[in-house]
Amino acid sequence: MRSLLRRPFAHSHEDGSPFATCGLFATLACLVALLMTASTAHAGLGLGNRQAVGGVMIDPEGNVRAATAAEQKEMAAKLRAAINQPAGKLGEATDTRVISLARLQDALRDIHESGANLDDETAFLAGLQRIEYVVVDQENHDILLVGPAEPWEVRPDGTVVGKESGGSVLRLDDLVTAFRSVEEARRDGGIRCSIEPTAEGRKRLQGFLKNIVLRPGQNPAFLEAGMRQAFGPQMVKLAGVPTDSRFARTLVAADFEMKRIAMALTPSPVEGLPSYLDIARNKRQSAAQSPRWWMACNYDAIARDPQGDVWKISGQGVKTLTEEDIVADDGSVASDGRQDPLALKWADAMTDQYDALSKERPVFRDLRNVMDLAVVATLITQEQLDQRSGIDLNVLRGNDSLIETPRFDLPQSLSPQCSFIHGMAGWTVTASGGVNINAFGVVDNQVEETELQTLVSVRDDNQAAGWWWNGE
């Protein structure tokens, strides 16, 4: 059977802290579906085992590094050669692009049966930038996804973004993964990712630091190589989503990039977001505590009309949270929910600057995109909107085996990425982070808005039309 997408291409606290291939898609579609939009990296695309994700290259052995300028240039050249410039209405920005899930599934079936190549229009979901409305169309046994859209372009670093906003476009394979992960996420208590040091590594590091005596004014930077060696590999933990999916790689890449910015391992691209090390330098530190940051959902209450036919999703989408890890003598960690004021200051700054950061590091926009899709898939499933509309989502949910999503090698551990601060009271190690997507909590938070029932202009009675159109 031909596949649509086929090519190589975590425990939480109550507040949400995480524990911490090409058939139907032909060459073009494989390239764009495999692409992980980030400022310095990309995924798959004939680079052998070096699969670039979220600003870093990750191979199956867990080696991690930033993509080189030459690799970025090569990626951009390949994508520009493969992707057609959006034409017609696709080449125009709109506040209201409508996608029919029923017609989209029909189009995918037609492509599958004809053996044709999937075009980038479908891989990029017609340039959709965000899903703002979900509409139940009972008359046509359909569900409509509505939001702003714009033509896309390839940036010099090889990322594919909207021409006007600079934001990553939504992806078909992420939508498919979101639908197929709803029940897995329900069982696992949400979708979670973290990159965590081991207890053994923390214990080794404590032993290493006990033997260190710095002379007055001595720069501790020379110790960092030995400290990282003592710390050892960090473990990648994922829950609620297939670990070999692009969706999962987005979580890992966003977590990794957040950590690099916080710890000054890469320069912050946004003026209003200094590193945590800059904020905390020369402040009192505790060797028994380590700040943890994680990114979580940040949505307004979902609004619905009285009949439950029109649903509105709004809010920034992503916020950064923090708490202190308390490190015991055996290297284990616990938390009592306390927040270090300096770590909280950095978390709030990242939340405030998230939109600006997403334009400079598109992996963070990719993270918001997969959060949006997880919320939409959970909303449709939890509220049984497919049953209310009479649509069978077997293609997107994978019940008919028509679509196979791309599979990535995801290492179980990474080389240590951490920074160290030598403050007035000892060493502080910053190494932990993660992502937590509690889409069920977002969907459960609902308000009724009567005026939403007037949103009917997005429907299209022209059955000869394609699977997307522009509403009014």
Short mmCIF file of C-alpha atoms in Angstrom, two decimals, residues 58-338:
data_model
loop_
_atom_site.label_atom_id
_atom_site.label_comp_id
_atom_site.label_asym_id
_atom_site.label_seq_id
_atom_site.Cartn_x
_atom_site.Cartn_y
_atom_site.Cartn_z
CA ILE A 58 20.35 15.11 16.05
CA ASP A 59 21.52 11.70 14.88
CA PRO A 60 20.37 8.26 16.15
CA GLU A 61 23.41 8.05 18.43
CA GLY A 62 22.32 11.22 20.22
CA ASN A 63 25.01 13.55 18.91
CA VAL A 64 23.68 17.09 18.96
CA ARG A 65 25.00 20.24 17.33
CA ALA A 66 23.84 23.34 15.51
CA ALA A 67 23.42 23.13 11.74
CA THR A 68 26.23 24.81 9.88
CA ALA A 69 25.74 27.75 7.54
CA ALA A 70 26.54 25.45 4.61
CA GLU A 71 23.86 22.96 5.70
CA GLN A 72 21.33 25.77 6.04
CA LYS A 73 22.19 27.03 2.56
CA GLU A 74 21.94 23.54 1.11
CA MET A 75 18.55 23.01 2.70
CA ALA A 76 17.22 26.31 1.41
CA ALA A 77 18.43 25.57 -2.14
CA LYS A 78 16.78 22.13 -2.18
CA LEU A 79 13.49 23.44 -0.86
CA ARG A 80 13.37 26.38 -3.26
CA ALA A 81 13.92 23.96 -6.12
CA ALA A 82 11.17 21.67 -4.87
CA ILE A 83 8.44 24.06 -3.71
CA ASN A 84 6.21 25.87 -6.17
CA GLN A 85 5.39 29.50 -5.47
CA PRO A 86 1.78 29.78 -4.23
CA ALA A 87 -0.42 31.10 -7.02
CA GLY A 88 -3.96 32.44 -7.31
CA LYS A 89 -5.78 32.75 -4.02
CA LEU A 90 -3.02 30.74 -2.36
CA GLY A 91 -0.73 33.65 -3.15
CA GLU A 92 -2.95 36.05 -1.22
CA ALA A 93 -3.14 36.52 2.52
CA THR A 94 -6.56 36.19 4.13
CA ASP A 95 -7.99 36.39 7.61
CA THR A 96 -10.47 33.61 6.86
CA ARG A 97 -9.27 30.49 5.09
CA VAL A 98 -11.60 27.53 5.48
CA ILE A 99 -10.53 23.89 5.33
CA SER A 100 -13.15 21.17 4.91
CA LEU A 101 -12.03 17.99 6.64
CA ALA A 102 -14.50 15.94 4.59
CA ARG A 103 -13.17 17.26 1.28
CA LEU A 104 -9.58 17.04 2.48
CA GLN A 105 -10.07 13.35 3.20
CA ASP A 106 -11.67 12.88 -0.22
CA ALA A 107 -8.70 14.60 -1.85
CA LEU A 108 -6.27 12.34 0.00
CA ARG A 109 -8.21 9.27 -1.10
CA ASP A 110 -8.13 10.47 -4.72
CA ILE A 111 -4.39 11.07 -4.57
CA HIS A 112 -3.87 7.65 -3.03
CA GLU A 113 -5.97 5.85 -5.64
CA SER A 114 -4.42 7.69 -8.60
CA GLY A 115 -0.87 7.29 -7.40
CA ALA A 116 -0.28 11.01 -7.89
CA ASN A 117 2.14 13.09 -5.87
CA LEU A 118 0.92 15.07 -2.91
CA ASP A 119 1.46 18.76 -3.54
CA ASP A 120 2.88 21.31 -1.12
CA GLU A 121 -0.54 23.01 -0.99
CA THR A 122 -1.84 19.98 0.88
CA ALA A 123 1.32 19.35 2.91
CA PHE A 124 1.13 22.96 4.16
CA LEU A 125 -2.66 22.90 4.71
CA ALA A 126 -3.23 25.74 2.21
CA GLY A 127 -0.94 28.09 4.12
CA LEU A 128 -3.00 28.06 7.30
CA GLN A 129 -1.23 29.99 10.06
CA ARG A 130 -3.57 29.20 12.91
CA ILE A 131 -6.94 27.56 13.61
CA GLU A 132 -9.26 30.10 15.23
CA TYR A 133 -12.63 28.42 14.65
CA VAL A 134 -13.95 24.88 14.44
CA VAL A 135 -17.37 24.74 12.77
CA VAL A 136 -19.78 21.78 12.73
CA ASP A 137 -21.50 21.65 9.32
CA GLN A 138 -24.24 19.09 9.87
CA GLU A 139 -25.91 19.79 6.52
CA ASN A 140 -22.82 18.64 4.61
CA HIS A 141 -21.61 16.12 7.22
CA ASP A 142 -18.44 18.11 7.62
CA ILE A 143 -16.18 19.89 10.09
CA LEU A 144 -14.55 23.15 9.01
CA LEU A 145 -11.28 24.57 10.32
CA VAL A 146 -11.03 28.34 9.95
CA GLY A 147 -8.15 30.73 10.44
CA PRO A 148 -5.73 33.19 8.83
CA ALA A 149 -3.52 32.03 6.00
CA GLU A 150 -0.81 33.46 3.79
CA PRO A 151 1.53 32.39 1.01
CA TRP A 152 4.72 30.74 2.14
CA GLU A 153 8.37 31.20 1.28
CA VAL A 154 11.74 29.62 2.07
CA ARG A 155 13.99 31.73 4.25
CA PRO A 156 17.75 31.85 3.61
CA ASP A 157 18.28 29.44 6.49
CA GLY A 158 15.92 26.91 4.88
CA THR A 159 12.82 27.41 7.02
CA VAL A 160 9.36 27.67 5.43
CA VAL A 161 7.26 30.50 6.81
CA GLY A 162 4.41 32.82 5.89
CA LYS A 163 5.54 35.73 3.72
CA GLU A 164 3.79 38.35 5.81
CA SER A 165 3.98 37.15 9.42
CA GLY A 166 7.17 35.11 9.21
CA GLY A 167 5.39 32.35 11.14
CA SER A 168 5.65 28.64 10.38
CA VAL A 169 2.73 27.17 8.50
CA LEU A 170 0.60 24.34 9.89
CA ARG A 171 1.45 20.85 8.60
CA LEU A 172 -0.71 17.97 7.48
CA ASP A 173 1.44 15.33 9.16
CA ASP A 174 1.22 17.16 12.50
CA LEU A 175 -2.58 17.28 12.14
CA VAL A 176 -2.66 13.53 11.49
CA THR A 177 -0.41 12.85 14.50
CA ALA A 178 -2.59 15.08 16.69
CA PHE A 179 -5.73 13.13 15.79
CA ARG A 180 -4.03 9.79 16.30
CA SER A 181 -2.55 10.79 19.66
CA VAL A 182 -5.72 11.90 21.47
CA GLU A 183 -6.36 8.58 23.19
CA GLU A 184 -2.66 7.98 23.90
CA ALA A 185 -2.46 11.44 25.47
CA ARG A 186 -5.57 10.69 27.51
CA ARG A 187 -3.97 7.51 28.89
CA ASP A 188 -0.66 9.27 29.60
CA GLY A 189 -2.18 12.34 31.21
CA GLY A 190 -1.28 14.67 28.35
CA ILE A 191 1.57 15.16 25.90
CA ARG A 192 4.87 15.73 27.64
CA CYS A 193 8.54 16.02 26.82
CA SER A 194 11.65 16.62 28.88
CA ILE A 195 15.42 16.31 28.61
CA GLU A 196 16.60 15.33 32.08
CA PRO A 197 19.91 14.65 33.82
CA THR A 198 20.17 11.29 35.56
CA ALA A 199 20.37 10.88 39.34
CA GLU A 200 23.79 9.29 38.87
CA GLY A 201 24.97 12.28 36.87
CA ARG A 202 23.79 14.74 39.49
CA LYS A 203 25.54 12.74 42.20
CA ARG A 204 28.79 12.61 40.22
CA LEU A 205 28.62 16.34 39.65
CA GLN A 206 28.13 17.00 43.36
CA GLY A 207 31.23 14.95 44.10
CA PHE A 208 33.18 16.82 41.45
CA LEU A 209 32.19 20.22 42.82
CA LYS A 210 33.08 19.31 46.42
CA ASN A 211 36.72 19.05 45.39
CA ILE A 212 36.80 22.43 43.64
CA VAL A 213 38.29 25.45 45.39
CA LEU A 214 38.45 28.63 43.34
CA ARG A 215 41.02 31.29 44.04
CA PRO A 216 39.68 34.83 44.52
CA GLY A 217 38.74 36.27 41.14
CA GLN A 218 39.36 33.01 39.30
CA ASN A 219 37.04 32.39 36.33
CA PRO A 220 35.33 28.99 36.71
CA ALA A 221 34.79 28.60 32.95
CA PHE A 222 37.78 26.24 32.67
CA LEU A 223 35.89 23.70 34.81
CA GLU A 224 32.85 23.39 32.58
CA ALA A 225 34.18 20.58 30.37
CA GLY A 226 34.90 18.43 33.42
CA MET A 227 31.57 19.34 34.97
CA ARG A 228 29.70 18.29 31.84
CA GLN A 229 31.64 15.03 31.72
CA ALA A 230 30.69 14.33 35.33
CA PHE A 231 27.08 15.22 34.63
CA GLY A 232 26.90 12.70 31.78
CA PRO A 233 24.15 12.18 29.20
CA GLN A 234 20.69 13.65 29.64
CA MET A 235 17.67 11.42 29.05
CA VAL A 236 14.92 12.26 26.55
CA LYS A 237 11.48 11.42 27.93
CA LEU A 238 8.27 11.59 25.92
CA ALA A 239 4.66 10.68 26.64
CA GLY A 240 1.31 11.03 24.90
CA VAL A 241 2.60 11.15 21.32
CA PRO A 242 4.52 8.69 19.09
CA THR A 243 8.20 9.10 19.84
CA ASP A 244 9.18 8.74 16.17
CA SER A 245 6.85 11.50 14.92
CA ARG A 246 7.68 14.98 13.67
CA PHE A 247 5.38 16.20 16.44
CA ALA A 248 7.67 14.61 19.06
CA ARG A 249 10.79 16.03 17.44
CA THR A 250 9.26 19.49 17.58
CA LEU A 251 8.78 19.09 21.34
CA VAL A 252 12.36 17.95 21.85
CA ALA A 253 13.78 20.66 19.61
CA ALA A 254 11.79 23.44 21.29
CA ASP A 255 12.80 22.21 24.75
CA PHE A 256 16.43 22.01 23.67
CA GLU A 257 16.42 25.50 22.13
CA MET A 258 14.70 27.03 25.17
CA LYS A 259 17.39 25.54 27.38
CA ARG A 260 20.17 26.83 25.14
CA ILE A 261 18.79 30.38 25.24
CA ALA A 262 18.20 30.30 29.01
CA MET A 263 21.71 29.06 29.69
CA ALA A 264 23.45 31.36 27.19
CA LEU A 265 24.61 28.40 25.10
CA THR A 266 23.30 30.34 22.11
CA PRO A 267 22.71 34.10 21.92
CA SER A 268 19.15 35.21 22.49
CA PRO A 269 17.78 36.66 19.23
CA VAL A 270 15.36 38.95 21.08
CA GLU A 271 16.50 42.06 22.90
CA GLY A 272 13.89 41.72 25.64
CA LEU A 273 14.95 38.17 26.51
CA PRO A 274 18.39 37.96 28.13
CA SER A 275 19.69 34.62 29.28
CA TYR A 276 18.95 33.41 32.79
CA LEU A 277 22.68 33.43 33.44
CA ASP A 278 22.76 37.16 32.70
CA ILE A 279 19.86 37.75 35.10
CA ALA A 280 21.28 35.57 37.89
CA ARG A 281 24.96 36.40 37.63
CA ASN A 282 26.52 37.56 40.92
CA LYS A 283 23.31 36.78 42.80
CA ARG A 284 23.11 34.39 45.76
CA GLN A 285 22.86 30.79 44.55
CA SER A 286 22.16 27.47 46.27
CA ALA A 287 23.95 24.32 45.21
CA ALA A 288 20.99 22.24 46.41
CA GLN A 289 18.56 23.96 44.04
CA SER A 290 18.30 24.03 40.27
CA PRO A 291 15.77 26.06 38.26
CA ARG A 292 13.53 24.20 35.83
CA TRP A 293 11.54 25.79 33.04
CA TRP A 294 8.90 24.26 30.83
CA MET A 295 6.52 25.46 28.15
CA ALA A 296 2.79 24.84 28.59
CA CYS A 297 -0.54 25.72 26.98
CA ASN A 298 -1.67 29.33 27.30
CA TYR A 299 -5.21 29.64 25.87
CA ASP A 300 -8.26 31.66 26.71
CA ALA A 301 -11.43 29.78 27.60
CA ILE A 302 -12.78 28.11 24.45
CA ALA A 303 -15.94 29.92 23.36
CA ARG A 304 -18.88 28.07 21.79
CA ASP A 305 -22.33 28.98 20.55
CA PRO A 306 -25.39 27.62 22.45
CA GLN A 307 -25.80 24.73 20.00
CA GLY A 308 -22.14 23.71 20.08
CA ASP A 309 -21.76 24.19 16.31
CA VAL A 310 -19.18 26.99 16.36
CA TRP A 311 -16.11 26.91 18.60
CA LYS A 312 -13.55 29.70 18.95
CA ILE A 313 -9.96 29.06 20.04
CA SER A 314 -7.91 32.05 21.13
CA GLY A 315 -4.96 33.06 23.29
CA GLN A 316 -1.21 33.30 22.84
CA GLY A 317 -0.91 29.53 22.94
CA VAL A 318 2.33 29.07 24.88
CA LYS A 319 3.65 30.26 28.23
CA THR A 320 6.83 29.45 30.15
CA LEU A 321 6.62 28.22 33.74
CA THR A 322 9.24 27.50 36.36
CA GLU A 323 9.90 25.88 39.72
CA GLU A 324 12.92 24.82 41.74
CA ASP A 325 14.28 21.28 41.69
CA ILE A 326 15.67 20.30 45.12
CA VAL A 327 18.65 18.00 44.61
CA ALA A 328 19.23 15.35 47.31
CA ASP A 329 22.58 13.78 48.22
CA ASP A 330 21.81 10.72 46.11
CA GLY A 331 21.18 12.87 43.04
CA SER A 332 17.39 12.48 43.07
CA VAL A 333 15.23 15.57 42.76
CA ALA A 334 11.95 16.72 44.24
CA SER A 335 9.99 19.93 44.19
CA ASP A 336 7.70 21.69 46.63
CA GLY A 337 6.42 24.08 43.95
CA ARG A 338 8.59 27.00 45.02
#
